[in-house]
Structure formats: structure tokens, C-alpha cells
Coordinates of C-alpha atoms in Angstrom, one line a residue:
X1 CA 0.0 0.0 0.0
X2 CA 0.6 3.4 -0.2
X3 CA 3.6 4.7 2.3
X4 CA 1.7 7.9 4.3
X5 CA 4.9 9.0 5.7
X6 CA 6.4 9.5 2.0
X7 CA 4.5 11.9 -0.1
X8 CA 1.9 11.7 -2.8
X9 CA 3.6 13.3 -6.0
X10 CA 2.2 13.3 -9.7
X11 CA 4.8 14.4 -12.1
X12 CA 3.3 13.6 -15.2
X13 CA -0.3 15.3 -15.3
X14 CA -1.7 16.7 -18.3
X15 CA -3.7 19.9 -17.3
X16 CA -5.6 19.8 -20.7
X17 CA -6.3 16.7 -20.5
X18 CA -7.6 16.8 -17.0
X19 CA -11.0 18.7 -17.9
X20 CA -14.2 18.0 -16.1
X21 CA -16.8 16.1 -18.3
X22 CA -19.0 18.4 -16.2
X23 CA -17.2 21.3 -17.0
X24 CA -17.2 20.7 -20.8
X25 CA -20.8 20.2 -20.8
X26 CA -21.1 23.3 -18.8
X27 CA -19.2 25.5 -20.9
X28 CA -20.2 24.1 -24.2
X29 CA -23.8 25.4 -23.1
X30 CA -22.3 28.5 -22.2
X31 CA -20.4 29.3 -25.3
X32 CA -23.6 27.7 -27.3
X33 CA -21.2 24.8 -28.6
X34 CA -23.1 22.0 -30.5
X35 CA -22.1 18.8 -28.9
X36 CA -23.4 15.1 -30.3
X37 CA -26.0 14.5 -27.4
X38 CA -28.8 16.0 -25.7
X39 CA -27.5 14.1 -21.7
X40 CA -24.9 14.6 -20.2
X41 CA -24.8 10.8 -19.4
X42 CA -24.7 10.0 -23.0
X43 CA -22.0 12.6 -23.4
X44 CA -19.3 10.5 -21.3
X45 CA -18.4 8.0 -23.7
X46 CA -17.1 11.2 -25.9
X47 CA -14.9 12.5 -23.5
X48 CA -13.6 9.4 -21.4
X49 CA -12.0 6.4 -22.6
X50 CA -14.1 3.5 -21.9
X51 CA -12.1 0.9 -23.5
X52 CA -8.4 0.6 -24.4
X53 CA -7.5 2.7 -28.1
X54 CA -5.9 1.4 -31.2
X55 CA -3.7 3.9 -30.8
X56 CA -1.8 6.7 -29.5
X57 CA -3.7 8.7 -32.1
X58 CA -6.6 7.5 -31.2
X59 CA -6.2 8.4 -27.3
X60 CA -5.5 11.9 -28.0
X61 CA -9.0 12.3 -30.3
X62 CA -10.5 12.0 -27.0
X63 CA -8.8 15.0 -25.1
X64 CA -10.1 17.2 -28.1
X65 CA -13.7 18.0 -26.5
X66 CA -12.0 19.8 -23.4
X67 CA -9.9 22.0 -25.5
X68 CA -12.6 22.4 -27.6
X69 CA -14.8 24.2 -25.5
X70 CA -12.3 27.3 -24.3
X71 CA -13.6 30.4 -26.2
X72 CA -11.9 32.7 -23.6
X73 CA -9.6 33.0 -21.3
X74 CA -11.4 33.0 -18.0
X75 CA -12.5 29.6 -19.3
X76 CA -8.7 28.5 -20.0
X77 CA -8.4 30.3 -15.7
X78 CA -11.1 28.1 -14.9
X79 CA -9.8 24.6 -15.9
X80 CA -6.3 25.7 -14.3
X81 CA -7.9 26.3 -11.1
X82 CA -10.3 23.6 -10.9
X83 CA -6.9 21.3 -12.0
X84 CA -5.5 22.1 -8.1
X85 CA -8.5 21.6 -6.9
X86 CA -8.7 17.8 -8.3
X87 CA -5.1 17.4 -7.2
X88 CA -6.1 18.2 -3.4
X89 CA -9.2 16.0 -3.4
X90 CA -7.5 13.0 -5.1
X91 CA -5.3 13.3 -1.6
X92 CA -2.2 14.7 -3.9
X93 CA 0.8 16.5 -2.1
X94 CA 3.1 17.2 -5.0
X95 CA 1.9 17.2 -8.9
X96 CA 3.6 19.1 -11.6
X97 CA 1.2 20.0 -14.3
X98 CA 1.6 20.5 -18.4
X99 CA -0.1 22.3 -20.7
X100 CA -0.1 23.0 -24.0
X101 CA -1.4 26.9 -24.6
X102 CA -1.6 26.0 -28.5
X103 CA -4.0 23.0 -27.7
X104 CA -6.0 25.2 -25.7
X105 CA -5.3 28.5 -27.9
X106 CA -6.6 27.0 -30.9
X107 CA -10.2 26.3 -31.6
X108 CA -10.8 30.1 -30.4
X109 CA -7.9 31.4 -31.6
X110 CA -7.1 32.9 -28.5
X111 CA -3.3 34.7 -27.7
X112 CA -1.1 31.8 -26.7
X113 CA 1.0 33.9 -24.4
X114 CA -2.2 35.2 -22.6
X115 CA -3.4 31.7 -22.8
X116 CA -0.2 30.6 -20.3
X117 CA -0.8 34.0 -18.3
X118 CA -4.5 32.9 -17.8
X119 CA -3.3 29.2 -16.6
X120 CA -0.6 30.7 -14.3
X121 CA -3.7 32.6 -12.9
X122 CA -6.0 30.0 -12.1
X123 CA -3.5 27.6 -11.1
X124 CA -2.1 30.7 -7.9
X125 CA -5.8 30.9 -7.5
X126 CA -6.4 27.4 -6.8
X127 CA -3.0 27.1 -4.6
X128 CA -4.3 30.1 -2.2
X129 CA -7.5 27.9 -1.8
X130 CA -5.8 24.5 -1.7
X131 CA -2.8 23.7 0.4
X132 CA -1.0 21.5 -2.5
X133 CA 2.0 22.7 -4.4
X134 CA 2.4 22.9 -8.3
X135 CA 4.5 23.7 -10.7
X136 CA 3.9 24.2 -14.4
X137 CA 5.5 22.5 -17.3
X138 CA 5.2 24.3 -20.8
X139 CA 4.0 21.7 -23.6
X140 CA 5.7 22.5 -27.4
X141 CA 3.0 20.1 -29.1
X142 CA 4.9 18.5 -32.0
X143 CA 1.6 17.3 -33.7
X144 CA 1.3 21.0 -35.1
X145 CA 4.4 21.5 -36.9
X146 CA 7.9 23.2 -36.2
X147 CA 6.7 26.6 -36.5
X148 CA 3.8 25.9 -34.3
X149 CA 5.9 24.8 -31.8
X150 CA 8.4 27.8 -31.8
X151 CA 5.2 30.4 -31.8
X152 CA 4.3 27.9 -28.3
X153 CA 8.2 28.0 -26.8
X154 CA 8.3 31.5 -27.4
X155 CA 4.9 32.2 -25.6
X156 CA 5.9 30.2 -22.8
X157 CA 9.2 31.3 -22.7
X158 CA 7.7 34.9 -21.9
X159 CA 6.5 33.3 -18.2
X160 CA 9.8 31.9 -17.9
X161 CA 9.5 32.8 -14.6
X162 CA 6.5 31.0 -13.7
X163 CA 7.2 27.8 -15.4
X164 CA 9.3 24.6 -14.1
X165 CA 10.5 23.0 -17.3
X166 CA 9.7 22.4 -21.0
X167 CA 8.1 19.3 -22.6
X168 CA 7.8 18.0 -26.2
X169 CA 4.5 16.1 -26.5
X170 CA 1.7 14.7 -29.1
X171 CA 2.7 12.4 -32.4
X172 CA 5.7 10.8 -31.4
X173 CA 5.8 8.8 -34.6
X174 CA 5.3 11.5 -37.4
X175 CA 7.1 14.3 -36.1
X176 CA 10.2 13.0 -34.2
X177 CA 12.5 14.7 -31.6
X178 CA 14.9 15.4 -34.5
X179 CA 12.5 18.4 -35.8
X180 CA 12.9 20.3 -32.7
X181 CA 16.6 20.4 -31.6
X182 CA 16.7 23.9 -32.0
X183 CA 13.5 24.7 -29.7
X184 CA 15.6 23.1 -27.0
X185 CA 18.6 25.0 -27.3
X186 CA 16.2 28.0 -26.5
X187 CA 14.9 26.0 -23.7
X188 CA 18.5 25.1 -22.3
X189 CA 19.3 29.0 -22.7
X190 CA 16.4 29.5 -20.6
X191 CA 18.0 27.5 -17.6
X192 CA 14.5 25.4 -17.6
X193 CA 14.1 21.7 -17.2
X194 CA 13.7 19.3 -19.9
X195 CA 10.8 16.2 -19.8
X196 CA 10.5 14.9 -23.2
X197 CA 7.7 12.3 -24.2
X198 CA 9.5 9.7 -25.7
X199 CA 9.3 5.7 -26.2
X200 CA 5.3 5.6 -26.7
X201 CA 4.6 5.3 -30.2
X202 CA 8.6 5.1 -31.1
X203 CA 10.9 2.7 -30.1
X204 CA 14.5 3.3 -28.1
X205 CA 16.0 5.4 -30.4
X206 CA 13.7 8.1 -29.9
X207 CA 14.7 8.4 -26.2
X208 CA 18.1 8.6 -27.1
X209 CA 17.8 11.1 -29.5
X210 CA 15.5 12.8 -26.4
X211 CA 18.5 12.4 -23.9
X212 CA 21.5 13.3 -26.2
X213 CA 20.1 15.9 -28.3
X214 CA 16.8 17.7 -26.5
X215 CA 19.2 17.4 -23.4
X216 CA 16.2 15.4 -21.5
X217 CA 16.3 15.2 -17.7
X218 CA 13.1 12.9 -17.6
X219 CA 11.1 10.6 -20.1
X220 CA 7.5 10.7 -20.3
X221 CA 6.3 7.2 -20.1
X222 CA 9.4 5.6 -22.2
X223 CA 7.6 2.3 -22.4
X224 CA 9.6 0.8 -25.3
X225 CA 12.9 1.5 -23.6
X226 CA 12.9 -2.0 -22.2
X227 CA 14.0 -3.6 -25.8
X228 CA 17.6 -1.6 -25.4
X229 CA 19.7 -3.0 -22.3
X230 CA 22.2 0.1 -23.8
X231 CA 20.0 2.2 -22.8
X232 CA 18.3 1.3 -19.6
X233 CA 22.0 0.7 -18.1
X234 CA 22.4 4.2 -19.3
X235 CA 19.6 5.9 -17.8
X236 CA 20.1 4.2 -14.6
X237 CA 23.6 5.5 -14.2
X238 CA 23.1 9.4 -15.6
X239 CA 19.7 9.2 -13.1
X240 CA 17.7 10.2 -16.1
X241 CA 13.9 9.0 -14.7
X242 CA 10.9 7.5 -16.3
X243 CA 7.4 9.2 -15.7
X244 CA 5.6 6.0 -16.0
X245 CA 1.8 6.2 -16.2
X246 CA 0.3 2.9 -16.4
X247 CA -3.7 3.0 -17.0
X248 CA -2.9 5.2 -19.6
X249 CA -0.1 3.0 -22.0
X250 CA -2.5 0.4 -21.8
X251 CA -5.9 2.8 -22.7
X252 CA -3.2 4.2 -25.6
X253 CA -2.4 0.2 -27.0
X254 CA 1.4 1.1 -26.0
X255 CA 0.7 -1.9 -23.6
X256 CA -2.0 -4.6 -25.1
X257 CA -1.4 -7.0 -21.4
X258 CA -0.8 -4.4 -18.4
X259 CA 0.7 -7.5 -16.2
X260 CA 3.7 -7.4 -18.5
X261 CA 4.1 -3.2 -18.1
X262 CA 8.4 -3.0 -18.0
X263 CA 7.3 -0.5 -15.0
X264 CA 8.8 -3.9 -13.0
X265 CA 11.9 -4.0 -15.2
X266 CA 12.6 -0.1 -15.1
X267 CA 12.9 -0.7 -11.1
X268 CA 15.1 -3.6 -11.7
X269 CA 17.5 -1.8 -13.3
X270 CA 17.3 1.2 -10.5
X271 CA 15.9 3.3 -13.1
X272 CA 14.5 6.5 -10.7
X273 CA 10.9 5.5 -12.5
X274 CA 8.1 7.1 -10.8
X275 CA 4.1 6.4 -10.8
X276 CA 2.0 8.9 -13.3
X277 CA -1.8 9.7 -14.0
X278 CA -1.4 11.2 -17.8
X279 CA -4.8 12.8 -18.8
X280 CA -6.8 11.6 -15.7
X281 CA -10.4 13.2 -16.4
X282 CA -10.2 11.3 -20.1
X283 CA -8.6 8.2 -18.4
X284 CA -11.6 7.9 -15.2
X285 CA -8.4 7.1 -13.1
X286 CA -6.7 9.0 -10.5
X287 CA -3.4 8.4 -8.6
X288 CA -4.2 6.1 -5.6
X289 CA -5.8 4.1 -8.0
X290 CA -2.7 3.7 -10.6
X291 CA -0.9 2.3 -7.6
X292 CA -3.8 -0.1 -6.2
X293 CA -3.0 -1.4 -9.9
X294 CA 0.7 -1.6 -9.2
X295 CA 0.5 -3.8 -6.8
X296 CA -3.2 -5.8 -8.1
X297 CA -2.0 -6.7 -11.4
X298 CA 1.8 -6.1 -11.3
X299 CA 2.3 -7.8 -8.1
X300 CA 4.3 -4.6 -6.6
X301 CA 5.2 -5.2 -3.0
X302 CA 5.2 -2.0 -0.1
X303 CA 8.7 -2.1 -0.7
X304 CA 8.6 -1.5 -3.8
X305 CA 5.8 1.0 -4.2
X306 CA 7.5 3.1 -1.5
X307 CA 10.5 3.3 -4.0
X308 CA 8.4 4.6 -6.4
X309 CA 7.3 7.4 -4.3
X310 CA 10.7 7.9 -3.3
X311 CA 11.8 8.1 -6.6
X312 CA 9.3 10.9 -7.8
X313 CA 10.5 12.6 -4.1
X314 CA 14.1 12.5 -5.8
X315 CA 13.7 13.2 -9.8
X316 CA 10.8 16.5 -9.2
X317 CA 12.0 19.7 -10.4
X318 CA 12.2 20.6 -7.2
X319 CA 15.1 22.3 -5.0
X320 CA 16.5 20.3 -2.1
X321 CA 15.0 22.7 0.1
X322 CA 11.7 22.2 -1.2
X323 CA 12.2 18.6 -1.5
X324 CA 12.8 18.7 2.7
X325 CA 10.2 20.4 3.5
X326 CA 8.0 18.9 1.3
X327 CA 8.8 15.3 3.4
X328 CA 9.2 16.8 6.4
X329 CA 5.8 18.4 6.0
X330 CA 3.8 14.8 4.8
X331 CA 5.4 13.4 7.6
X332 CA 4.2 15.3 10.2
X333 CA 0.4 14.5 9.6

């Protein structure tokens, strides 16, 4: 079970993907948005993942509804906020949350760099409400195209300040790490971190390319990295950590048989991999469950789910201040 004297940390947390179905429905009738169904019941099946995906592809369709619906930016404020709020009731201490502010720019053609001033907001809001700390990760969403992404890097790099680290995320397959090289020299120059999705719908080389060339600190769920021994012996000794999210890899069809997740393998090897929700509204999961499943279906002991919170203690972009006081402060409860 669940160590209570270690804390509760989600590193890899989609912010856009972690809309309400309520809140969709709600602003859809507020911003008179046709949507397929007259119930909100019915609606559900649009906007969560019932069954596993064909594909990666196929997964991301899903999150589309929630970005769908922002026509301004005190709707883009209100998902931000309502984001810590989820994080608090789903007994969270810790979660770092990313956002793409092209994903949610887009259907309203809203200003992407207001769009990350307007999630900053809501997200301060929600942290003077709830006592939970977040930090935010800037999404470059490859899907869109190389000069998408630089109009996204250099929006977000405007709230440099506010932001913990930059991510490369979306179609893995088609548009490969090697487009954006470049964007992450700017990020490096920034003095942010680097999480990089990698190893989902591309195989090892991919992560490579992610660690040697993007400069990557952490790997975003970095399932296939199992078929290259290279490489796992690699990560393990440059401490370069796996954000591995399990309900989602099998809802994507990265993993068709979630007993045989390399979640077990990664911890073999003393990878520092860590235990992730994804897109947790689309998913109908949330964190204390992704870890009843570690130890239902993968057979994780205590032992070995407390090393998985240890390890997201140790690989969060975090200062070793903060890290303290974050333990000290779960362990006094």
C-alpha cells in the first residue's frame, strides 16, 4: 500500500487533459457549442476512454472536447484552477502539471501567451485555496508543426519565470525529436528543465535522441525502452527518470497486457521510475488508484511501491529545500 509518511507526488499530469466532463458540458452550453448528445450521461463516452485505443492517435481524439470548449480565457483560468482543486481532493501533495497553450489556444484562436498568463492565474488561484504545491510545465505540441511549436516555446518562454520546465509532446511517430533540436537549445538558454515524451509510439531510439540531443532530464512514459539494455544501463547511471503512467499506456495500446508493463523492469534496473496519471479526467483514473493497480496486477510489494514514491521525491523539479520540506511536512500529519 501506499507509504503515508512519504508523499503523494504526480509528475506527469496533463492539465488539458484533466478537464471536467462536467465542466465541458457546462461550458459548451455557455459558449452555445453544439455537442453530439442532448444528456450529459450519453456525453461521457465522448470525452472518457471506456475501452483501451488502437492507438496513441486514437487516445489523443479523445482530449479534443475539453480543448474544444475554451472560447476565452477565463475559461482556460477556470480549468487551471479547478486542476488544483482535483489534485487536493485525489489526496495529492506534490503534482507538476503541463499544458499545452496552443492545444487550448486554438479552436478560439485565442493569444497563446495570454493563454499561459490565464493558466498561471488560475492555477495561484487554486493554490491560495488548496494547500497543495504545483508547478507548471510548458507543452511544445509536436503534432502542429515546427513553426507551431516555436510560436508555443516562445509564448511560454515569456513566463519563464512561472514555469518549471519544458516538454515536447503529441505524435511521437510522425514528427520525431529530431525536428525540434533547436526549440531546445532556447529552452537550455532558458536555464528550464527538460521532460521529453518519448518511447510511446517510437521505439529506443527516440529516447536517445530525447537524452543526447533535446538534453532530456526525464522521459514521459518511455515504455519501449525496455528492448535496449544500452540504454536502460544508461539511464540508470546518468539518473535520467521515467514518468511511467500505467492506466494510460494500456488505454493508448502502448501496452496490449498491463501484467507485462516494464514499469517492474525499469525498477530492476534502478531506473529512478516514478508512478503517473497522464490525462486523468479522459482516463476515469486518478493516482491512488494507478498504484492499487501496481500492486493488483503487477504484483508490486510495499517495498517497492514506496520506492516509487521515493523516486518521484528525488527526480521532481524541485530544489533540495523544497524537496525537505515537502517530506518533512507529509510526515508530520
Amino acid at each position: 500500500m501506499i507509504n503515508p509518511n512519504l508523499p503523494l507526488i504526480d509528475l506527469h499530469r496533463h492539465l488539458d487533459g484533466n478537464i471536467r466532463a462536467q465542466t465541458i458540458w457546462e461550458l459548451a452550453q455557455q459558449n452555445n457549442i453544439a455537442l453530439p448528445v442532448k444528456h450529459f450521461e450519453d456525453f461521457i463516452p465522448h470525452v472518457q476512454i471506456i475501452e483501451s485505443e488502437p492507438d496513441l492517435l486514437a487516445f489523443l481524439k479523445k482530449l479534443d472536447w475539453g480543448v474544444n470548449v475554451l472560447a476565452s480565457l477565463d475559461d482556460c483560468k477556470r480549468i487551471a484552477f479547478e486542476n488544483v482543486e482535483d489534485v487536493f481532493n485525489a489526496g495529492i501533495h506534490y503534482a507538476e502539471l503541463r499544458f499545452s497553450p496552443y492545444y487550448m489556444s486554438m479552436a478560439y484562436n485565442l493569444p497563446i501567451e495570454d493563454v499561459v498568463a490565464a493558466v498561471i492565474d488560475g492555477v495561484n488561484e487554486g493554490m491560495k485555496k488548496y494547500p497543495v504545491k504545483i508547478k507548471l510545465i510548458g507543452i511544445l505540441s509536436r503534432t502542429f508543426g515546427v513553426e507551431q511549436c516555436q510560436k508555443e516555446l516562445s509564448a511560454l518562454l515569456a513566463h519563464k519565470d512561472k514555469l518549471i520546465a519544458i516538454d515536447l509532446a503529441g505524435d511521437e511517430y510522425n514528427y520525431p525529436g529530431e525536428l525540434f533540436t533547436n526549440h531546445f537549445k532556447q529552452v537550455a538558454n532558458a536555464d528550464l528543465h527538460v521532460t521529453i515524451h518519448a518511447g510511446e509510439a517510437a521505439g529506443p531510439a527516440s529516447v536517445w535522441q530525447a537524452i543526447n540531443d533535446l538534453k532530456a532530464e526525464r522521459i514521459g512514459h518511455g515504455v519501449k525502452s525496455y528492448q535496449d539494455e544500452s540504454l536502460l544501463e544508461y539511464m540508470q547511471q546518468h539518473n535520467i527518470a521515467i514518468e511511467s503512467c500505467l492506466t494510460s499506456n494500456f488505454q493508448t495500446g502502448t501496452v496490449t497486457d498491463l501484467s507485462k508493463h516494464p514499469i517492474k523492469t525499469f525498477l530492476k534496473y534502478g531506473i529512478p521510475v516514478c508512478l503517473n496519471t497522464d490525462d486523468p479526467a479522459v482516463e476515469g483514473i486518478e493516482l491512488k488508484g494507478e498504484f492499487k493497480l501496481a500492486q493488483t496486477v503487477l504484483g508490486f510489494t510495499d517495498t517497492e511501491i514506496s520506492q516509487l514514491q521515493q523516486n518521484a521525491v528525488a527526480v521532481a523539479f524541485m530544489s533540495d529545500s523544497e524537496r525537505k520540506a515537502l517530506i518533512e511536512a507529509v510526515a508530520k500529519k
